[in-house]
Short mmCIF file of C-alpha atoms in Angstrom, two decimals:
data_model
loop_
_atom_site.label_atom_id
_atom_site.label_comp_id
_atom_site.label_asym_id
_atom_site.label_seq_id
_atom_site.Cartn_x
_atom_site.Cartn_y
_atom_site.Cartn_z
CA SER A 9 99.58 74.58 115.13
CA GLN A 10 99.02 75.03 111.44
CA THR A 11 98.24 72.19 109.08
CA ILE A 12 97.91 72.18 105.31
CA HIS A 13 96.00 69.52 103.41
CA GLN A 14 95.93 68.66 99.74
CA TRP A 15 93.87 66.16 97.85
CA PRO A 16 93.93 63.96 96.04
CA ALA A 17 97.42 62.63 96.70
CA THR A 18 97.67 60.96 93.30
CA LEU A 19 95.70 61.48 90.10
CA VAL A 20 95.83 59.96 86.63
CA GLN A 21 93.79 61.84 84.04
CA PRO A 22 93.46 61.58 80.25
CA VAL A 23 94.41 64.45 77.97
CA GLY A 24 91.51 66.86 77.53
CA SER A 25 89.83 66.04 80.84
CA PRO A 26 89.14 68.65 83.53
CA LEU A 27 91.11 69.05 86.74
CA SER A 28 90.34 70.23 90.23
CA LEU A 29 92.90 70.13 93.05
CA GLU A 30 92.05 71.38 96.49
CA CYS A 31 94.15 72.82 99.28
CA THR A 32 93.02 73.82 102.76
CA VAL A 33 94.89 75.32 105.68
CA GLU A 34 94.00 74.98 109.35
CA GLY A 35 95.17 76.89 112.38
CA THR A 36 95.76 80.30 110.81
CA SER A 37 93.75 83.11 109.28
CA ASN A 38 94.27 85.24 106.18
CA PRO A 39 97.30 83.30 104.95
CA ASN A 40 99.02 83.91 101.65
CA LEU A 41 98.42 80.83 99.52
CA TYR A 42 100.49 79.50 96.64
CA TRP A 43 100.30 76.85 93.93
CA TYR A 44 103.57 75.46 92.57
CA ARG A 45 104.33 72.79 90.01
CA GLN A 46 107.45 70.66 90.06
CA ALA A 47 108.08 68.71 86.87
CA ALA A 48 110.26 65.59 87.08
CA GLY A 49 113.85 66.62 87.78
CA ARG A 50 112.98 70.31 87.63
CA GLY A 51 112.70 73.17 90.07
CA LEU A 52 109.60 74.67 91.63
CA GLN A 53 107.52 76.78 89.27
CA LEU A 54 105.15 79.27 90.91
CA LEU A 55 101.77 79.11 89.19
CA PHE A 56 99.46 81.28 91.30
CA TYR A 57 99.42 83.09 94.59
CA SER A 58 96.68 84.72 96.61
CA VAL A 59 96.81 87.27 99.41
CA GLY A 60 93.08 87.12 100.17
CA ILE A 61 89.66 85.77 99.20
CA GLY A 62 89.05 86.27 95.49
CA GLN A 63 92.52 87.77 94.93
CA ILE A 64 94.56 85.67 92.52
CA SER A 65 97.85 86.53 90.82
CA SER A 66 98.98 84.41 87.91
CA GLU A 67 102.68 83.96 87.32
CA VAL A 68 102.66 81.79 84.21
CA PRO A 69 100.13 82.00 81.34
CA GLN A 70 98.74 78.53 80.70
CA ASN A 71 95.55 76.50 80.69
CA LEU A 72 95.34 76.42 84.49
CA SER A 73 93.32 78.69 86.76
CA ALA A 74 93.04 79.17 90.50
CA SER A 75 90.33 80.31 92.86
CA ARG A 76 90.10 81.16 96.53
CA PRO A 77 86.47 80.86 97.56
CA GLN A 78 87.20 80.89 101.30
CA ASP A 79 89.98 82.32 103.46
CA ARG A 80 91.79 79.01 103.90
CA GLN A 81 90.81 77.21 100.70
CA PHE A 82 92.71 77.35 97.43
CA ILE A 83 91.66 75.46 94.30
CA LEU A 84 93.61 74.76 91.12
CA SER A 85 91.58 73.95 88.02
CA SER A 86 91.82 73.23 84.35
CA LYS A 87 89.11 72.77 81.74
CA LYS A 88 91.28 70.61 79.46
CA LEU A 89 94.49 68.95 80.58
CA LEU A 90 97.58 68.74 78.38
CA LEU A 91 100.34 66.15 78.57
CA SER A 92 102.67 68.92 79.73
CA ASP A 93 100.49 69.47 82.80
CA SER A 94 101.90 66.32 84.39
CA GLY A 95 103.89 67.00 87.52
CA PHE A 96 103.91 67.33 91.28
CA TYR A 97 101.51 70.08 92.39
CA LEU A 98 102.29 71.71 95.68
CA CYS A 99 100.20 74.11 97.70
CA ALA A 100 101.94 76.32 100.24
CA TRP A 101 100.91 78.89 102.81
CA GLY A 102 102.81 81.78 104.32
CA GLN A 103 102.46 85.04 106.21
CA THR A 104 104.46 88.14 106.92
CA SER A 105 107.76 86.41 107.67
CA TYR A 106 107.85 85.26 104.03
CA GLU A 107 108.43 81.68 105.06
CA GLN A 108 106.32 79.25 103.11
CA TYR A 109 105.12 75.86 104.28
CA PHE A 110 104.18 73.19 101.82
CA GLY A 111 101.39 70.66 101.77
CA PRO A 112 101.99 66.99 100.93
CA GLY A 113 101.39 67.57 97.21
CA THR A 114 99.37 65.95 94.44
CA ARG A 115 101.14 63.87 91.84
CA LEU A 116 99.32 64.31 88.52
CA THR A 117 99.94 62.11 85.50
CA VAL A 118 98.23 63.10 82.27
CA THR A 119 97.99 60.18 79.84
CA GLN B 14 115.63 88.58 86.41
CA LYS B 15 115.39 87.18 89.90
CA GLU B 16 117.42 83.98 89.87
CA VAL B 17 118.64 81.61 92.51
CA GLU B 18 121.35 79.22 91.42
CA GLN B 19 122.57 76.02 93.00
CA ASN B 20 124.93 73.29 91.93
CA SER B 21 122.64 70.37 91.06
CA GLY B 22 125.13 67.82 92.37
CA PRO B 23 124.99 65.06 93.28
CA LEU B 24 127.09 65.85 96.30
CA SER B 25 128.34 62.78 98.12
CA VAL B 26 129.83 62.88 101.60
CA PRO B 27 130.72 60.07 104.02
CA GLU B 28 128.69 59.63 107.19
CA GLY B 29 129.93 61.92 109.93
CA ALA B 30 131.46 64.48 107.56
CA ILE B 31 130.38 68.08 106.98
CA ALA B 32 128.19 68.65 103.92
CA SER B 33 128.44 72.12 102.40
CA LEU B 34 125.66 73.34 100.11
CA ASN B 35 125.93 76.62 98.25
CA CYS B 36 123.55 79.05 96.61
CA THR B 37 123.87 82.40 94.84
CA TYR B 38 121.14 84.88 94.07
CA SER B 39 120.92 87.71 91.56
CA ASP B 40 118.48 90.19 93.16
CA ARG B 41 120.38 92.47 95.54
CA GLY B 42 117.04 93.50 97.04
CA SER B 43 116.50 90.04 98.51
CA GLN B 44 116.23 90.18 102.28
CA SER B 45 115.13 86.73 103.41
CA PHE B 46 116.63 83.37 102.60
CA PHE B 47 115.47 79.84 103.23
CA TRP B 48 116.69 76.28 102.97
CA TYR B 49 114.25 73.46 102.30
CA ARG B 50 114.88 69.73 102.39
CA GLN B 51 112.98 67.53 99.95
CA TYR B 52 113.06 63.77 100.23
CA SER B 53 112.39 61.84 97.04
CA GLY B 54 108.67 61.83 96.27
CA LYS B 55 107.84 64.18 99.14
CA SER B 56 107.12 67.89 99.46
CA PRO B 57 109.77 70.43 100.55
CA GLU B 58 110.22 70.97 104.29
CA LEU B 59 111.54 74.26 105.67
CA ILE B 60 114.66 73.61 107.74
CA MET B 61 116.40 77.00 108.04
CA SER B 62 115.70 80.68 107.50
CA ILE B 63 118.25 83.49 107.64
CA TYR B 64 117.74 87.24 107.39
CA SER B 65 121.03 88.85 108.50
CA ASN B 66 124.63 88.56 107.40
CA GLY B 67 126.60 85.95 109.29
CA ASP B 68 125.85 82.51 110.64
CA LYS B 69 122.72 81.01 112.13
CA GLU B 70 122.95 77.65 113.85
CA ASP B 71 120.17 75.17 114.59
CA GLY B 72 121.33 71.79 115.82
CA ARG B 73 123.54 70.20 113.17
CA PHE B 74 122.58 72.84 110.60
CA THR B 75 124.29 76.20 110.05
CA ALA B 76 123.09 78.70 107.50
CA GLN B 77 125.50 81.38 106.33
CA LEU B 78 124.59 84.60 104.53
CA ASN B 79 126.86 87.08 102.78
CA LYS B 80 124.74 89.80 101.15
CA ALA B 81 127.76 91.59 99.66
CA SER B 82 128.68 88.46 97.73
CA GLN B 83 125.00 87.44 97.24
CA TYR B 84 125.82 84.05 98.64
CA VAL B 85 123.97 81.69 100.97
CA SER B 86 125.21 78.37 102.24
CA LEU B 87 124.05 75.51 104.41
CA LEU B 88 126.43 73.38 106.43
CA ILE B 89 125.32 70.04 107.81
CA ARG B 90 127.62 68.72 110.51
CA ASP B 91 127.93 65.04 111.40
CA SER B 92 126.02 64.10 108.24
CA GLN B 93 123.73 61.12 108.56
CA PRO B 94 122.26 58.84 105.87
CA SER B 95 118.88 60.34 106.79
CA ASP B 96 120.18 63.70 105.51
CA SER B 97 120.25 62.30 101.97
CA ALA B 98 117.78 64.47 100.09
CA THR B 99 117.57 67.39 97.69
CA TYR B 100 118.16 70.77 99.33
CA LEU B 101 116.42 73.80 97.86
CA CYS B 102 117.59 77.36 98.40
CA ALA B 103 115.01 80.16 98.21
CA ALA B 104 115.23 83.95 98.29
CA ASN B 105 112.55 86.55 98.92
CA PRO B 106 112.97 89.75 96.89
CA GLY B 107 110.66 91.73 99.14
CA ALA B 108 107.34 90.71 97.62
CA ASN B 109 105.02 87.88 98.63
CA ASN B 110 106.92 85.35 96.54
CA LEU B 111 109.95 83.15 96.94
CA PHE B 112 112.36 82.32 94.15
CA PHE B 113 113.71 78.80 94.36
CA GLY B 114 116.86 77.23 93.05
CA THR B 115 116.65 73.88 91.31
CA GLY B 116 118.19 72.12 94.29
CA THR B 117 121.32 70.18 95.19
CA ARG B 118 121.02 66.44 95.66
CA LEU B 119 122.98 65.24 98.69
CA THR B 120 123.91 61.62 99.32
CA VAL B 121 125.43 60.64 102.66
CA ILE B 122 127.34 57.37 102.33
CA PRO B 123 127.25 55.07 105.39
#
């Protein structure tokens, strides 16, 4: 069966610091991978998605970036965090059925 | 614009009752629809998918799709306190992405 991991689970970072969140998927190959952000009391905002190694599509212009160095690894980064970057970051994977399955998430607080 | 709209609630139902959650979508090209359950502080969990007009039943859950009216619903029979969560509706417009509604918060009162 497929499993998706995210770490860290919780992160508190000061404004202006860098960020790196990691997501890995097990039990499948060539998945579509997604990064979402959910701000408090808000809906899911798609940030990036990837259909293959090195292929990244950005949905929202901002100070975040994503990379996919391996088939089942997806990384979300920032060089300098803003207060508005606080939120619940969710990685998801999916394939041809269009269903998406979410990881446990990382709760980021920027102070 | 590809939008999915849900009533934010909260929707309160007594234990044992039927909870009815509704969702409308704007993109007529959408072919696949999904319901996710999200407990407070947790990530969304896929509970139902529906691709054809009509009803799809899975245990206490029934998803209903009406493409002519651009309407999706989720019925939860014999609601339990453990069903208390936010329910997210999502639609796929034919690309690799899903468009999510903002969710309906359901509270089942014992």
